[in-house]
Coordinates of C-alpha atoms in Angstrom, one line a residue:
M1 CA -9.3 -26.1 96.1
K2 CA -10.4 -28.1 93.2
L3 CA -10.2 -25.0 90.9
L4 CA -6.7 -24.2 92.1
H5 CA -5.6 -27.8 91.4
M6 CA -7.0 -27.6 87.8
A7 CA -5.2 -24.2 87.2
D8 CA -1.9 -25.7 88.3
K9 CA -2.4 -28.7 86.1
W10 CA -3.2 -26.4 83.1
K11 CA 0.0 -24.4 83.7
K12 CA 2.1 -27.5 83.9
D13 CA 0.5 -28.9 80.6
S14 CA 1.1 -25.6 78.9
W15 CA 4.7 -25.5 79.9
I16 CA 5.3 -29.1 78.6
Y17 CA 3.6 -28.2 75.3
K18 CA 5.8 -25.1 74.8
A19 CA 8.9 -27.2 75.7
T20 CA 8.1 -29.7 72.9
L21 CA 7.8 -27.0 70.2
P22 CA 10.8 -26.7 67.9
K23 CA 12.9 -23.5 68.3
T24 CA 12.5 -21.2 65.3
E25 CA 15.7 -19.4 64.2
E26 CA 15.5 -15.7 63.7
P27 CA 16.2 -14.3 60.2
P28 CA 19.7 -12.8 59.7
K29 CA 19.8 -9.0 60.5
T30 CA 23.3 -8.1 59.2
Y31 CA 25.4 -8.9 56.2
E32 CA 27.7 -11.1 58.2
E33 CA 24.8 -13.1 59.7
F34 CA 23.4 -13.6 56.2
L35 CA 26.7 -15.1 55.0
K36 CA 26.9 -17.3 58.1
F37 CA 23.3 -18.4 57.8
N38 CA 23.9 -19.6 54.2
S39 CA 27.4 -20.9 54.9
W40 CA 28.8 -18.6 52.3
D41 CA 32.2 -16.8 52.1
Y42 CA 31.0 -14.0 49.8
W43 CA 27.9 -12.6 48.0
P44 CA 26.6 -12.2 45.4
R45 CA 27.5 -15.6 44.1
N46 CA 27.6 -16.8 40.5
V47 CA 24.4 -18.6 39.5
N48 CA 24.6 -21.2 36.8
F49 CA 21.4 -21.7 34.9
I50 CA 20.7 -25.1 33.3
I51 CA 20.0 -24.5 29.6
D52 CA 17.5 -26.9 28.2
N53 CA 17.6 -27.0 24.4
T54 CA 14.8 -29.6 24.2
W55 CA 12.2 -27.1 23.1
E56 CA 14.5 -25.5 20.5
S57 CA 15.3 -28.9 18.9
N58 CA 11.6 -29.8 18.9
L59 CA 10.7 -26.5 17.2
K60 CA 13.4 -27.1 14.6
K61 CA 12.2 -30.6 14.0
I62 CA 8.6 -29.3 13.5
K63 CA 9.8 -26.8 11.0
E64 CA 11.8 -29.4 9.0
E65 CA 8.9 -31.9 9.0
N66 CA 6.3 -29.3 8.0
T67 CA 7.8 -27.7 4.9
F68 CA 5.7 -26.9 1.8
M69 CA 6.0 -30.2 0.0
P70 CA 4.9 -32.5 2.9
I71 CA 1.9 -30.2 3.6
Y72 CA 1.1 -30.1 -0.1
S73 CA 1.4 -33.9 -0.4
Y74 CA -0.8 -34.5 2.7
L75 CA -3.6 -32.2 1.4
S76 CA -3.4 -33.7 -2.1
N77 CA -3.8 -37.2 -0.7
N78 CA -6.4 -36.6 2.0
V79 CA -8.5 -33.6 1.0
P80 CA -11.1 -34.4 -1.6
L81 CA -11.0 -32.1 -4.6
T82 CA -13.7 -31.8 -7.3
F83 CA -12.7 -30.5 -10.7
E84 CA -15.9 -31.3 -12.6
A85 CA -17.4 -27.8 -12.2
G86 CA -14.1 -26.2 -13.4
R87 CA -13.9 -28.5 -16.4
V88 CA -17.5 -27.8 -17.4
M89 CA -16.9 -24.1 -17.1
E90 CA -13.7 -24.3 -19.1
S91 CA -15.5 -26.2 -21.9
R92 CA -18.3 -23.7 -22.0
L93 CA -15.8 -20.8 -22.2
K94 CA -14.0 -22.4 -25.1
K95 CA -17.3 -22.8 -27.0
C96 CA -18.3 -19.2 -26.3
T97 CA -14.9 -18.0 -27.4
M98 CA -15.1 -19.9 -30.7
C99 CA -18.6 -18.5 -31.4
L100 CA -17.4 -15.0 -30.5
E101 CA -14.4 -15.2 -32.8
E102 CA -16.6 -16.5 -35.7
H103 CA -19.1 -13.7 -35.1
A104 CA -16.4 -11.0 -34.8
S105 CA -14.7 -12.2 -38.0
K106 CA -17.9 -11.6 -39.9
L107 CA -18.9 -8.3 -38.2
F108 CA -18.1 -5.1 -40.0
E109 CA -16.7 -6.8 -43.1
W110 CA -17.6 -4.1 -45.7
N111 CA -17.3 -6.4 -48.7
V112 CA -19.5 -9.1 -47.2
M113 CA -22.0 -6.5 -46.1
A114 CA -22.1 -4.8 -49.5
T115 CA -22.5 -7.9 -51.7
K116 CA -25.8 -9.5 -52.5
E117 CA -24.2 -13.0 -52.3
S118 CA -23.4 -12.6 -48.5
K119 CA -24.6 -15.3 -46.1
P120 CA -28.2 -15.0 -44.9
Y121 CA -27.4 -14.3 -41.2
F122 CA -24.9 -11.6 -42.2
S123 CA -26.7 -10.2 -45.2
Y124 CA -27.6 -6.6 -45.5
S125 CA -29.6 -4.7 -48.1
H126 CA -27.2 -3.6 -50.9
E127 CA -29.5 -0.7 -51.8
K128 CA -29.7 0.6 -48.2
I129 CA -25.9 0.5 -47.9
E130 CA -25.5 2.5 -51.1
K131 CA -27.9 5.1 -49.9
Y132 CA -26.1 5.3 -46.6
K133 CA -22.8 5.9 -48.4
A134 CA -24.3 8.6 -50.5
F135 CA -25.8 10.2 -47.4
L136 CA -22.3 10.3 -45.7
Q137 CA -20.7 11.9 -48.7
K138 CA -23.3 14.6 -48.8
Y139 CA -23.7 15.4 -45.2
G140 CA -20.5 14.1 -43.7
K141 CA -18.8 16.5 -41.3
E142 CA -15.1 17.5 -41.5
K143 CA -12.8 15.3 -39.6
K144 CA -11.2 16.9 -36.6
I145 CA -9.3 15.8 -33.5
M146 CA -11.0 17.2 -30.5
L147 CA -8.7 18.1 -27.6
S148 CA -9.9 17.5 -24.1
D149 CA -9.5 20.1 -21.4
E150 CA -6.7 18.0 -19.9
M151 CA -4.7 18.3 -23.2
K152 CA -5.4 22.0 -23.7
A153 CA -4.5 23.0 -20.2
E154 CA -0.9 24.0 -19.6
K155 CA 1.1 21.5 -17.5
N156 CA 2.1 23.8 -14.7
I157 CA 1.0 24.7 -11.2
Q158 CA -0.4 28.1 -12.2
G159 CA -2.7 26.6 -14.8
Y160 CA -4.3 24.1 -12.4
N161 CA -6.8 24.4 -9.6
F162 CA -8.1 22.1 -6.9
P163 CA -11.2 20.3 -8.3
G164 CA -12.9 20.4 -4.9
F165 CA -13.4 18.2 -1.8
K166 CA -15.9 15.4 -1.6
T167 CA -16.9 13.6 1.6
D168 CA -17.8 10.3 -0.1
A169 CA -14.7 10.0 -2.4
V170 CA -11.2 11.2 -2.7
T171 CA -10.3 13.8 -5.2
P172 CA -8.6 12.2 -8.3
L173 CA -5.0 13.1 -8.9
P174 CA -4.3 15.5 -11.8
R175 CA -4.0 14.3 -15.3
H176 CA -5.6 10.9 -14.4
I177 CA -2.4 9.7 -12.6
D178 CA -2.9 6.4 -10.9
A179 CA -1.8 6.3 -7.2
K180 CA -1.0 2.6 -7.4
R181 CA 1.4 3.1 -10.3
V182 CA 3.1 5.9 -8.4
Y183 CA 3.7 3.7 -5.3
L184 CA 5.0 0.9 -7.6
F185 CA 7.4 3.3 -9.2
V186 CA 8.7 4.4 -5.8
L187 CA 9.1 0.8 -4.6
K188 CA 10.9 -0.2 -7.8
N189 CA 13.5 2.5 -7.4
R190 CA 14.5 1.3 -3.9
V191 CA 16.8 -1.6 -3.1
I192 CA 14.7 -3.8 -0.8
E193 CA 14.7 -7.5 0.0
E194 CA 12.2 -9.3 -2.2
K195 CA 10.3 -10.8 0.8
L196 CA 10.1 -7.4 2.4
R197 CA 9.0 -5.8 -0.8
K198 CA 6.0 -8.1 -1.1
I199 CA 4.9 -7.2 2.4
W200 CA 5.3 -3.5 1.9
R201 CA 3.6 -3.6 -1.5
Y202 CA 0.5 -5.1 0.2
H203 CA 0.3 -2.3 2.7
F204 CA 1.2 0.5 0.3
L205 CA -1.5 -0.5 -2.1
S206 CA -4.2 -0.8 0.6
E207 CA -7.2 1.5 0.3
A208 CA -6.2 3.6 3.3
S209 CA -2.7 4.2 1.9
I210 CA -4.1 5.1 -1.6
E211 CA -6.4 7.6 -0.1
L212 CA -3.6 9.0 2.0
L213 CA -1.6 9.7 -1.2
H214 CA -4.5 11.5 -2.8
D215 CA -5.4 13.7 0.2
C216 CA -1.8 14.4 1.2
F217 CA -1.0 15.5 -2.4
W218 CA -3.9 17.9 -2.6
W219 CA -3.3 19.3 0.9
W220 CA 0.3 20.1 0.0
F221 CA -0.8 21.5 -3.4
L222 CA -3.2 23.9 -1.6
Y223 CA -0.8 24.7 1.3
K224 CA 2.1 25.4 -1.0
F225 CA 0.6 27.0 -4.1
K226 CA -3.2 27.7 -3.8
P227 CA -4.0 28.4 -0.1
D228 CA -7.5 27.3 0.9
R229 CA -7.8 26.9 4.6
K230 CA -11.3 25.4 4.5
N231 CA -10.4 22.6 2.1
E232 CA -7.1 22.0 3.8
D233 CA -8.9 21.3 7.1
Y234 CA -11.3 18.9 5.3
L235 CA -8.4 17.1 3.8
F236 CA -6.4 17.0 7.0
D237 CA -9.3 15.4 8.9
R238 CA -9.6 12.6 6.4
I239 CA -5.8 12.2 6.4
S240 CA -5.9 11.6 10.2
E241 CA -8.7 9.0 9.8
N242 CA -7.0 7.1 7.0
Y243 CA -3.6 7.0 8.9
A244 CA -5.4 5.6 11.9
V245 CA -7.0 2.9 9.7
L246 CA -3.6 2.1 8.1
F247 CA -1.9 2.0 11.5
L248 CA -4.4 -0.5 13.0
S249 CA -4.4 -2.7 9.9
I250 CA -0.7 -3.5 10.1
P251 CA 0.3 -6.6 12.2
I252 CA 2.2 -5.8 15.4
R253 CA 5.4 -7.6 14.2
Q254 CA 5.6 -5.5 11.1
K255 CA 4.3 -2.2 12.5
D256 CA 7.5 -0.6 13.7
T257 CA 9.6 -1.5 10.6
F258 CA 6.9 -0.4 8.2
L259 CA 6.0 2.9 9.9
Q260 CA 9.6 3.9 10.1
V261 CA 9.9 4.0 6.3
Y262 CA 6.3 4.8 5.3
P263 CA 6.5 8.6 5.7
D264 CA 9.6 8.8 3.5
Y265 CA 7.9 6.7 0.8
L266 CA 4.7 8.7 1.0
A267 CA 6.6 12.0 0.6
Q268 CA 8.6 10.6 -2.3
A269 CA 5.3 9.4 -4.0
I270 CA 3.8 12.9 -3.5
C271 CA 6.8 14.5 -5.1
A272 CA 6.6 12.0 -8.0
V273 CA 3.0 13.1 -8.7
F274 CA 4.1 16.7 -8.9
Y275 CA 6.8 15.8 -11.4
E276 CA 4.4 13.7 -13.4
A277 CA 1.5 16.2 -13.4
F278 CA 3.3 19.5 -13.8
P279 CA 6.5 18.9 -15.8
E280 CA 6.6 22.6 -16.8
S281 CA 6.9 23.6 -13.1
A282 CA 9.7 21.1 -12.4
A283 CA 12.0 24.0 -11.3
L284 CA 9.7 24.6 -8.3
F285 CA 10.3 21.1 -7.0
N286 CA 13.8 21.8 -5.7
D287 CA 15.6 20.6 -2.6
E288 CA 13.8 23.1 -0.4
F289 CA 10.4 21.9 -1.7
K290 CA 11.4 18.3 -1.0
K291 CA 12.8 19.2 2.5
D292 CA 9.6 21.0 3.5
L293 CA 7.4 18.2 2.2
G294 CA 9.4 15.4 3.9
N295 CA 9.6 17.3 7.2
T296 CA 5.8 17.8 7.2
I297 CA 4.9 14.2 6.5
H298 CA 7.4 12.9 9.1
L299 CA 6.1 15.3 11.8
W300 CA 2.5 14.3 11.1
M301 CA 3.2 10.5 11.3
T302 CA 6.1 10.2 13.7
G303 CA 6.4 13.5 15.5
L304 CA 10.1 13.7 14.5
K305 CA 12.0 15.3 11.6
P306 CA 13.9 13.0 9.3
A307 CA 17.7 13.0 8.9
K308 CA 19.3 15.8 7.0
G309 CA 19.4 15.3 3.3
F310 CA 16.9 12.5 3.4
W311 CA 15.6 13.3 -0.1
T312 CA 19.0 12.7 -1.7
H313 CA 18.2 9.0 -2.1
W314 CA 15.0 9.7 -3.9
N315 CA 15.5 8.6 -7.5
L316 CA 13.3 11.2 -9.2
K317 CA 15.6 12.7 -11.7
D318 CA 14.4 10.4 -14.5
L319 CA 10.9 11.9 -14.2
L320 CA 12.2 15.1 -15.9
T321 CA 12.5 13.2 -19.2
T322 CA 10.4 10.1 -18.7
T323 CA 7.0 9.2 -17.1
I324 CA 6.5 6.8 -14.2
H325 CA 5.7 4.2 -16.9
G326 CA 9.2 4.7 -18.5
I327 CA 7.9 6.5 -21.6
N328 CA 9.9 9.4 -22.9
K329 CA 8.1 12.7 -22.4
V330 CA 7.3 14.8 -25.5
P331 CA 7.9 18.5 -25.2
E332 CA 4.5 20.4 -25.0
K333 CA 5.3 22.5 -28.1
T334 CA 6.3 19.5 -30.2
L335 CA 3.1 17.7 -29.2
M336 CA 0.9 20.6 -30.1
E337 CA 2.6 21.0 -33.4
K338 CA 2.1 17.3 -34.3
I339 CA -1.7 17.6 -33.4
I340 CA -2.1 20.7 -35.5
K341 CA -0.3 19.1 -38.5
S342 CA -2.5 16.0 -38.1
Q343 CA -5.6 18.1 -38.2
E344 CA -4.5 20.0 -41.3
R345 CA -3.7 16.8 -43.1
L346 CA -7.1 15.3 -42.3
L347 CA -8.8 18.5 -43.5
T348 CA -7.0 18.6 -46.8
K349 CA -7.3 14.8 -47.5
P350 CA -9.8 14.2 -50.3
E351 CA -12.9 12.1 -49.6
E352 CA -12.6 8.5 -50.8
D353 CA -15.4 7.2 -53.1

């Protein structure tokens, strides 16, 4: 009986507890119930976001307060600078320059060397000099201008061969052409915002970009004119490595903009090297040549072909008559005639006493 009494009491207490619990509303199941639940007439409703311009005004204030002059003034007043070492070095350099100028003014002065009254520290034996002059007159060789292989070789594609691939260094461009000068020539001929030009110049003249110009030029030279599959593969492997290095070296905020224009600039630079190195073969570097070159470089680096007629904005016509340095080109025949005449004049010139 006692157990039954306890069970009835537990049921009564449980019922009382359940009665005291707040009734939970069920979530809306239909569109109408959803509107009624939120006391709305329609949905979706316009949501007005509160725009807080506090952070923008704070950022603007920071920019205004931290311009170049305040930063410069703060550093100038608070950062200790020592100029003593610089002043000492400058003073020593001036003394060394004066001594060098004085020494150079006395060096190779024939009259001073040949006279007996010359200063002690610049005196030479008059007799020895006279003997040396007699020796030169007796055994002196004929004066000639020696032409290097670069000058003797014809400036055309047919007369030039690939020097060979090296694993530890890039193959130099023909005729000692400087890749940096070529890039600067290409940048100068394009209308670019000055701030953007400085950024691009830094990336164009990086080591990876310079090596890309070297290897891409020689790959195209072999592929187009002197096929050599083995060396082409070697060059292509290094082109891939250097492009990866260049890609990773560019900051993320500049990457997209730079890599959109880099293939076009690289193709233009390669074409400029062909004009500069092989002026006698300029007829080969026609629109079809430029089109194939540009398509290849773009497909390598972007996977897409450029727009039609992309090469028409390349300003390379001047390279037919001038070099990348702006110097007028001398026709090959005229140059050789001048060298021959100069040699003949030296050979027929009588020896001076």
